[in-house]
Amino acid sequence: MRDITHFIDGASVAGTSGRFSDIFNPNTGEVQARVALASEAEVGKAVASALRAQQTWALVNPQRRARVMFDFKRLVEANMDQLAEMLSAEHGKVIADSKGDVQRGLEVIEFACGIPHALKGEYTEGAGPGIDVYSMRQPLGVAAGITPFNFPAMIPMWMFGIAIAVGNSFILKPSEKDPSVPMRLAELMMEAGAPKGVLNVVHGDKTAVDAILDHPDIKAVSFVGSSDIASYVYSRGTAAGKRVQAMGGAKNHGIILPDADLEQATKDIIGAAYGSAGERCMALPVVVPVGKQTADEVRERVLAEIDSLKVGVSTDAAAQYGPVVTAAHKQRIEDYIQMGVDEGAELVADGRGFKLQGYENGFFIGPTLFDQVKPTMRTYQEEIFGPVLQIVRAETFEEALELPSSHQYGNGVAIFTRNGRAAREFAARVNVGMVGINVPIPVPVAYHTFGGWKRSAFGDVNQHGMEGVRFYTKVKTITARWPEGSVEDSAFVIPTMK
């Protein structure tokens, strides 16, 4: 049995708690490794290492820290194939999707390469008689990230890239379901020239999470996961005096107006709903066609696309998506499908019972489609996080606008239309944090910022972009006045021969 260790003070460190969690191969259902689960004391060792490292790392000038980021980017690109294969083997997403996972994380690293510019403060000359006012951004100290299984490369890089670039050290607690890629990223960060202790990785469950939230030397915590856990992390972390950004669940809607390009919209929705087996916080699991004619045509087009979808093992280059991450998660999704049937929704395509020849024990679920879903149904109100698409029919633009606006989640939403005025009005009025106009997965580019509303996000500051710089730094403002005196008395007068 292969054991995955912690990464503390620049080296792999075997776990001492005696507790482990199994890591599965989602394609076969077999246990392929186990990962050590950290105790509170082991988290403490990682924090002690990070604290030592940060005191000298913060003194390194921003340009030199940026050079480490440039080298890290180069190393990740050179190891792209290895990272993607490692990611797919534990998560189950297809290789192309895994490469996209790594690449979207790298885009934030690219942003971090420009940290000297992003860290520049403000300056006002002559704010008063002989008084100048200026500000500077300084690192917090030790920061931490608690990341989910669905993006084991991208989300850690979203967090530690900016945190380290601005002068902090970082404790990463990745998902215990697919921890190998975060370990490899930490090794590459050391190879890029970051001092040991600047990036530490500890694996674990609630014990490790609570140790991070309670430790007095950790000044900021970033989290991505379910809304219930996000609320817990935010409450406990802020109660301990920490900065916390906690991103939760989602139920993203795709609104289709009658004038939309239905062929393109359908293809976009298929990819957004079923890609990565629906295991994305920015997936699009709800489609809202406006008007009966639009809804009927969308339904038929989606069914036709489903018939051609290929579900396969993660290494199959022709597969659109692979298995879900664990048997427990597969069962959870299938329970939601049955719940939808029991609630009275029309099950148009049932993905339960899907078997792949030669991989009968893999965690596969076929593409599933519901029609006639009502807003009162629990399957609509909650996040399923699997390859399940729900059609919620609306009669008018206002009704379609109200659905995502009143939902408990407010992560992302998309509208498909050729009408610029309708799109503009929708974007302005919808009560959701990220909006796509004819873009099904509106994840902002790295130099903008990522974050939802309502129960999709707890905290006041978003992920990456300048919001990330603000989250991982504190502002110091200086008001300066110098004593009056004769300039000629200065020691810097050019000497003359007399």
XYZ file of C-alpha atoms in Angstrom:
498
model
C 0.000 0.000 0.000
C 1.367 3.379 -1.065
C 1.338 5.961 1.732
C 1.002 9.695 1.080
C 2.770 11.770 3.698
C 2.646 15.368 4.836
C 5.032 18.016 3.460
C 6.526 20.065 6.284
C 9.604 22.292 6.349
C 10.541 21.405 2.786
C 10.414 17.612 3.104
C 7.999 14.681 3.165
C 7.088 13.768 6.730
C 5.365 10.523 7.684
C 2.213 10.844 9.732
C 2.380 10.067 13.429
C -1.305 10.096 14.354
C -1.822 6.488 13.303
C -4.926 7.519 11.338
C -5.278 7.109 7.586
C -7.875 7.574 4.850
C -8.182 5.432 1.717
C -7.642 6.908 -1.737
C -9.593 5.163 -4.478
C -9.106 4.714 -8.192
C -12.521 5.960 -9.347
C -12.222 4.040 -12.616
C -11.934 0.641 -10.929
C -13.285 1.217 -7.436
C -10.091 -0.167 -5.928
C -8.094 1.371 -3.093
C -4.826 2.587 -4.595
C -3.197 4.376 -1.647
C -3.788 5.781 1.797
C -3.097 9.231 3.150
C -2.036 10.148 6.670
C -4.504 12.246 8.660
C -2.817 14.891 10.766
C -3.227 15.403 14.489
C -3.412 18.828 16.098
C 0.264 18.466 17.036
C 1.257 17.773 13.420
C -0.604 20.871 12.255
C 1.287 22.747 14.955
C 4.623 21.546 13.553
C 3.645 22.811 10.100
C 2.644 26.185 11.536
C 5.932 26.457 13.449
C 7.836 25.805 10.223
C 5.719 28.355 8.346
C 6.228 30.960 11.076
C 10.016 30.622 10.928
C 10.047 30.793 7.144
C 7.730 33.780 6.901
C 9.904 36.046 9.010
C 12.683 35.957 6.415
C 10.483 35.462 3.338
C 8.634 38.711 4.063
C 11.959 40.567 3.866
C 12.646 39.322 0.341
C 11.808 42.103 -2.082
C 8.710 41.621 -4.266
C 10.693 41.278 -7.474
C 12.668 38.337 -6.102
C 9.490 36.701 -4.804
C 8.033 37.149 -8.290
C 11.039 35.324 -9.771
C 10.159 32.303 -7.635
C 6.647 32.445 -9.084
C 8.049 32.607 -12.621
C 10.167 29.512 -11.946
C 7.246 27.707 -10.320
C 5.100 28.440 -13.384
C 7.830 27.056 -15.644
C 8.148 23.885 -13.567
C 4.405 23.258 -13.475
C 4.223 23.651 -17.244
C 7.147 21.242 -17.674
C 5.365 18.694 -15.465
C 1.872 19.232 -16.905
C 1.445 15.676 -18.210
C 2.548 14.112 -14.944
C 0.304 16.366 -12.886
C -2.717 15.705 -15.126
C -2.241 11.942 -15.002
C -1.810 12.044 -11.232
C -4.930 14.175 -10.880
C -7.080 11.978 -13.128
C -5.962 8.804 -11.360
C -7.349 10.039 -8.023
C -10.214 12.315 -9.051
C -11.515 10.514 -12.145
C -11.873 13.487 -14.490
C -10.531 12.946 -18.001
C -6.968 13.996 -18.811
C -7.964 17.019 -20.876
C -10.105 18.278 -18.002
C -7.256 17.687 -15.557
C -4.932 19.762 -17.719
C -7.544 22.511 -17.658
C -7.602 22.243 -13.855
C -3.840 22.829 -13.735
C -3.914 25.561 -16.377
C -6.585 27.641 -14.625
C -4.474 27.503 -11.474
C -1.421 28.580 -13.458
C -3.281 31.667 -14.627
C -3.383 32.874 -11.022
C 0.331 32.108 -10.706
C 0.850 34.278 -13.787
C -1.016 37.073 -12.019
C 1.199 36.537 -8.958
C 4.265 37.009 -11.160
C 3.237 40.663 -11.387
C 3.074 41.110 -7.621
C 5.588 44.014 -7.493
C 3.060 46.149 -9.371
C 0.040 44.849 -7.423
C 1.696 45.647 -4.072
C 2.349 49.304 -4.833
C 0.704 51.583 -2.293
C -0.836 55.036 -2.550
C 0.796 58.441 -2.007
C -0.577 61.922 -1.461
C 1.872 64.806 -1.462
C 0.860 67.899 0.485
C -2.149 66.467 2.268
C -1.548 69.269 4.778
C 1.112 71.932 5.376
C 4.314 70.002 4.849
C 2.456 66.714 5.373
C 2.551 63.698 3.054
C 0.367 60.596 3.432
C 1.209 57.210 1.991
C 0.161 53.589 2.424
C 1.822 50.227 2.064
C 0.574 46.650 1.960
C 2.309 44.177 4.252
C 1.856 40.390 4.600
C -0.273 38.971 7.402
C 2.135 36.209 8.459
C 0.954 32.597 8.181
C -2.112 31.901 6.026
C -3.925 28.619 5.393
C -6.114 27.064 2.726
C -8.638 24.233 2.996
C -9.444 22.984 -0.492
C -11.996 20.567 -2.043
C -11.557 17.391 -4.065
C -12.985 18.695 -7.333
C -10.086 21.021 -8.264
C -6.982 19.690 -6.502
C -4.608 21.823 -8.597
C -6.502 24.988 -9.470
C -7.931 25.992 -6.103
C -4.721 25.432 -4.095
C -2.852 27.602 -6.619
C -5.601 30.231 -6.390
C -4.822 30.477 -2.696
C -1.130 29.881 -2.088
C 0.055 31.647 -5.255
C -1.042 35.095 -4.140
C -0.541 34.452 -0.416
C 3.102 33.493 -0.910
C 3.810 36.164 -3.538
C 2.795 38.968 -1.155
C 5.152 37.642 1.541
C 3.145 35.182 3.639
C 3.904 31.543 4.278
C 1.129 29.008 3.728
C -0.403 25.863 5.226
C -2.416 23.851 2.683
C -4.950 21.259 3.856
C -6.139 19.635 0.601
C -8.921 17.107 0.227
C -7.939 13.700 1.547
C -9.681 12.166 -1.499
C -7.028 13.280 -4.044
C -3.961 14.673 -2.242
C -1.105 13.702 -4.569
C -1.199 16.763 -6.839
C -1.008 19.276 -3.941
C 2.006 17.358 -2.613
C 3.712 17.558 -5.989
C 2.958 21.281 -6.252
C 4.672 21.852 -2.906
C 7.745 19.987 -4.135
C 7.823 22.116 -7.281
C 7.524 25.294 -5.208
C 10.659 24.289 -3.295
C 12.418 23.470 -6.556
C 11.456 26.937 -7.815
C 13.416 28.507 -4.986
C 10.917 29.114 -2.205
C 12.561 28.586 1.199
C 11.546 25.501 3.139
C 8.504 26.143 5.267
C 7.014 28.751 2.938
C 4.545 26.134 1.659
C 3.560 23.213 3.891
C 0.940 20.535 3.172
C -0.911 18.687 5.917
C -3.624 16.152 5.186
C -6.537 15.492 7.426
C -10.171 15.579 8.406
C -12.094 17.708 10.897
C -9.274 17.384 13.436
C -6.854 19.149 11.084
C -9.462 21.710 10.014
C -10.241 22.659 13.607
C -6.531 22.854 14.432
C -6.085 25.337 11.566
C -9.105 27.407 12.599
C -7.998 27.580 16.241
C -4.237 28.079 15.889
C -3.326 31.604 17.039
C -0.415 31.965 14.601
C -2.598 31.448 11.516
C -3.925 34.860 10.547
C -6.115 34.064 7.528
C -7.997 31.031 6.215
C -9.380 30.469 2.727
C -11.892 27.664 2.193
C -13.810 26.124 -0.703
C -16.371 23.370 -0.124
C -19.998 22.811 0.814
C -22.049 25.675 2.241
C -22.654 24.006 5.585
C -18.928 23.509 6.145
C -18.173 26.978 4.742
C -20.510 28.488 7.326
C -18.805 26.483 10.069
C -15.311 27.486 8.907
C -16.299 31.139 8.706
C -17.934 31.175 12.133
C -15.172 29.331 13.953
C -12.347 31.107 12.146
C -13.675 34.614 12.674
C -14.443 33.803 16.310
C -10.729 33.074 16.662
C -9.911 36.502 15.226
C -8.884 35.358 11.756
C -9.685 36.703 8.336
C -11.826 34.084 6.564
C -13.078 33.717 3.027
C -15.264 30.613 2.743
C -16.775 29.675 -0.612
C -19.744 27.314 -0.455
C -22.074 25.406 -2.751
C -23.897 26.402 -5.900
C -26.937 25.771 -8.047
C -26.100 27.662 -11.214
C -28.869 28.373 -13.713
C -28.758 28.728 -17.478
C -31.546 30.995 -18.747
C -32.463 30.462 -22.410
C -34.538 33.175 -24.080
C -36.546 32.320 -27.222
C -34.198 34.310 -29.468
C -31.066 32.401 -28.377
C -28.926 30.331 -30.717
C -30.391 27.064 -29.433
C -27.830 24.845 -31.152
C -24.902 26.643 -29.518
C -26.703 27.082 -26.194
C -27.498 23.374 -26.008
C -23.922 22.333 -26.687
C -22.681 24.824 -24.085
C -25.139 23.548 -21.493
C -24.234 19.913 -22.140
C -20.569 20.657 -21.480
C -21.323 22.792 -18.441
C -23.771 20.298 -16.920
C -21.963 17.020 -17.568
C -18.307 17.994 -17.874
C -16.159 16.645 -15.046
C -19.211 14.507 -14.139
C -20.899 17.647 -12.826
C -18.383 17.933 -9.993
C -17.786 21.669 -10.395
C -18.994 24.539 -8.245
C -19.447 26.418 -11.525
C -21.296 23.589 -13.266
C -24.646 24.442 -14.830
C -27.128 21.861 -13.473
C -30.338 23.880 -14.065
C -31.576 25.079 -17.444
C -34.471 27.542 -17.577
C -36.025 27.838 -21.037
C -38.501 30.715 -21.411
C -41.736 29.686 -23.108
C -43.130 26.249 -23.948
C -41.775 26.166 -27.506
C -38.263 26.992 -26.299
C -38.489 24.401 -23.520
C -39.701 21.619 -25.802
C -36.968 22.284 -28.338
C -34.252 22.519 -25.680
C -35.416 19.208 -24.218
C -35.200 17.431 -27.559
C -31.806 18.924 -28.350
C -30.420 17.973 -24.934
C -31.691 14.416 -25.339
C -30.024 14.153 -28.733
C -26.736 15.389 -27.288
C -26.982 12.992 -24.341
C -27.325 10.067 -26.721
C -23.937 10.921 -28.216
C -22.122 11.589 -24.939
C -19.322 9.178 -24.171
C -18.636 8.291 -20.558
C -15.286 6.548 -20.133
C -12.251 6.000 -17.978
C -10.222 9.088 -17.204
C -7.453 8.075 -19.626
C -9.835 7.697 -22.586
C -9.131 10.674 -24.844
C -12.520 10.260 -26.532
C -14.530 10.391 -23.294
C -16.452 13.552 -22.393
C -16.388 12.712 -18.692
C -15.294 9.970 -16.332
C -16.369 8.546 -12.970
C -17.275 10.492 -9.856
C -14.744 10.586 -7.045
C -15.945 7.926 -4.561
C -18.568 5.217 -4.114
C -20.161 7.284 -1.342
C -20.522 10.275 -3.648
C -21.980 8.064 -6.380
C -24.576 6.772 -3.932
C -25.412 10.321 -2.845
C -26.073 11.374 -6.450
C -28.220 8.310 -7.116
C -30.208 9.042 -3.956
C -30.926 12.530 -5.314
C -32.078 11.026 -8.605
C -34.540 8.806 -6.761
C -35.627 11.801 -4.688
C -36.416 13.672 -7.899
C -38.604 10.816 -9.066
C -40.366 10.691 -5.706
C -40.956 14.456 -5.806
C -42.767 14.137 -9.130
C -40.210 15.460 -11.610
C -40.129 13.699 -14.985
C -37.029 11.511 -15.300
C -36.279 11.785 -19.003
C -32.840 10.097 -18.937
C -31.698 7.921 -16.029
C -27.933 7.542 -15.494
C -28.222 5.044 -12.668
C -27.013 1.554 -13.355
C -24.480 2.720 -15.926
C -21.719 0.126 -16.309
C -18.531 0.354 -18.327
C -17.264 -2.953 -19.678
C -14.121 -3.983 -17.871
C -14.689 -1.326 -15.202
C -17.911 -2.577 -13.663
C -16.852 -1.515 -10.160
C -15.941 2.026 -11.180
C -17.880 4.989 -9.842
C -19.685 5.825 -13.088
C -23.047 7.544 -13.507
C -24.591 8.132 -16.909
C -25.966 11.522 -17.968
C -29.287 12.149 -16.238
C -32.018 14.585 -17.296
C -35.123 15.767 -15.429
C -37.951 17.862 -16.873
C -40.914 19.528 -15.142
C -38.798 20.349 -12.092
C -40.489 22.772 -9.698
C -38.788 25.358 -7.432
C -40.444 23.750 -4.393
C -38.596 20.463 -4.956
C -35.690 19.647 -2.671
C -33.663 18.362 -5.630
C -33.885 21.871 -7.106
C -33.123 23.646 -3.864
C -30.001 21.609 -3.046
C -26.700 20.992 -4.811
C -26.456 17.505 -6.344
C -22.883 17.822 -7.644
C -23.148 15.124 -10.270
C -24.049 14.570 -13.952
C -27.696 15.557 -13.442
C -29.382 18.313 -15.467
C -32.774 19.727 -14.439
C -35.163 21.637 -16.703
C -37.216 24.263 -14.871
C -39.688 25.866 -17.278
C -40.491 29.587 -17.114
C -43.184 31.497 -18.963
C -41.605 34.948 -18.874
C -38.288 36.766 -18.573
C -39.287 37.998 -15.110
C -40.045 34.488 -13.903
C -36.705 33.243 -15.250
C -34.875 36.142 -13.583
C -36.521 35.413 -10.243
C -35.436 31.756 -10.076
C -31.669 32.271 -9.589
C -32.251 35.541 -7.741
C -34.339 33.909 -4.998
C -32.343 30.653 -4.757
C -30.324 30.084 -1.581
C -27.143 29.846 -3.664
C -25.769 32.694 -5.753
C -22.515 31.514 -7.253
C -22.939 31.735 -11.030
C -25.629 32.162 -13.661
C -25.725 32.348 -17.458
C -28.172 33.824 -19.945
C -28.358 32.816 -23.596
C -29.812 35.453 -25.921
C -29.122 37.635 -28.946
C -30.894 40.557 -27.275
C -28.312 42.934 -25.842
C -30.833 44.917 -23.827
C -32.251 41.788 -22.199
C -28.753 40.536 -21.385
C -27.745 43.902 -19.929
C -30.869 44.095 -17.767
C -30.440 40.508 -16.594
C -26.799 41.059 -15.630
C -27.694 44.211 -13.694
C -30.682 42.771 -11.807
C -29.878 39.125 -11.099
C -28.954 38.410 -7.469
C -25.907 36.261 -8.264
C -22.182 36.961 -7.956
C -20.882 35.837 -11.370
C -22.815 36.205 -14.634
C -22.199 34.746 -18.071
C -23.764 36.204 -21.211
C -23.715 33.376 -23.748
C -20.913 31.938 -21.593
C -22.038 28.805 -19.722
C -19.287 28.664 -17.071
C -18.518 32.288 -16.157
C -15.323 31.745 -14.163
C -13.504 35.101 -14.305
C -9.959 35.357 -15.604
C -7.243 35.412 -12.946
C -6.738 39.177 -12.865
C -10.416 39.666 -12.037
C -11.967 38.000 -9.003
C -14.000 34.890 -8.181
C -16.817 34.818 -5.653
C -20.504 34.165 -5.258
C -23.287 35.629 -3.129
C -25.722 34.384 -0.487
C -24.907 30.869 0.780
C -22.286 30.463 -1.931
C -19.790 32.657 -0.076
C -19.127 33.698 3.512
C -16.847 36.680 4.064
C -16.327 40.027 2.411
C -13.371 39.420 0.083
C -13.264 37.211 -3.019
C -10.669 34.817 -4.412
C -7.689 35.872 -6.581
C -7.165 39.066 -8.573
C -6.722 42.244 -6.556
C -9.285 40.960 -4.063
C -6.839 38.164 -3.269
C -4.025 40.662 -2.757
C -6.225 42.604 -0.333
C -7.220 39.454 1.552
C -3.660 38.302 2.160
C -2.253 41.720 3.120
C -2.908 44.420 5.691
C -2.743 48.124 4.898
C -0.486 50.459 6.859
C -1.012 54.193 6.330
C 1.696 56.709 7.261
C 1.219 60.435 7.773
C 4.610 62.209 7.748
C 5.816 65.731 8.476
C 9.488 66.679 8.694
C 10.915 69.396 10.952
C 11.461 72.726 9.279
C 15.051 73.839 8.748
C 17.433 75.392 6.302
C 18.102 73.273 3.262
C 21.562 74.801 3.123
C 22.355 73.193 6.484
C 21.848 69.720 5.025
C 24.808 67.365 4.846
C 23.890 66.635 1.233
C 24.926 70.060 -0.157
C 27.390 69.644 -3.001
C 30.853 70.532 -1.586
C 32.736 73.417 -3.188
C 36.423 74.385 -3.148
C 37.136 77.682 -1.386
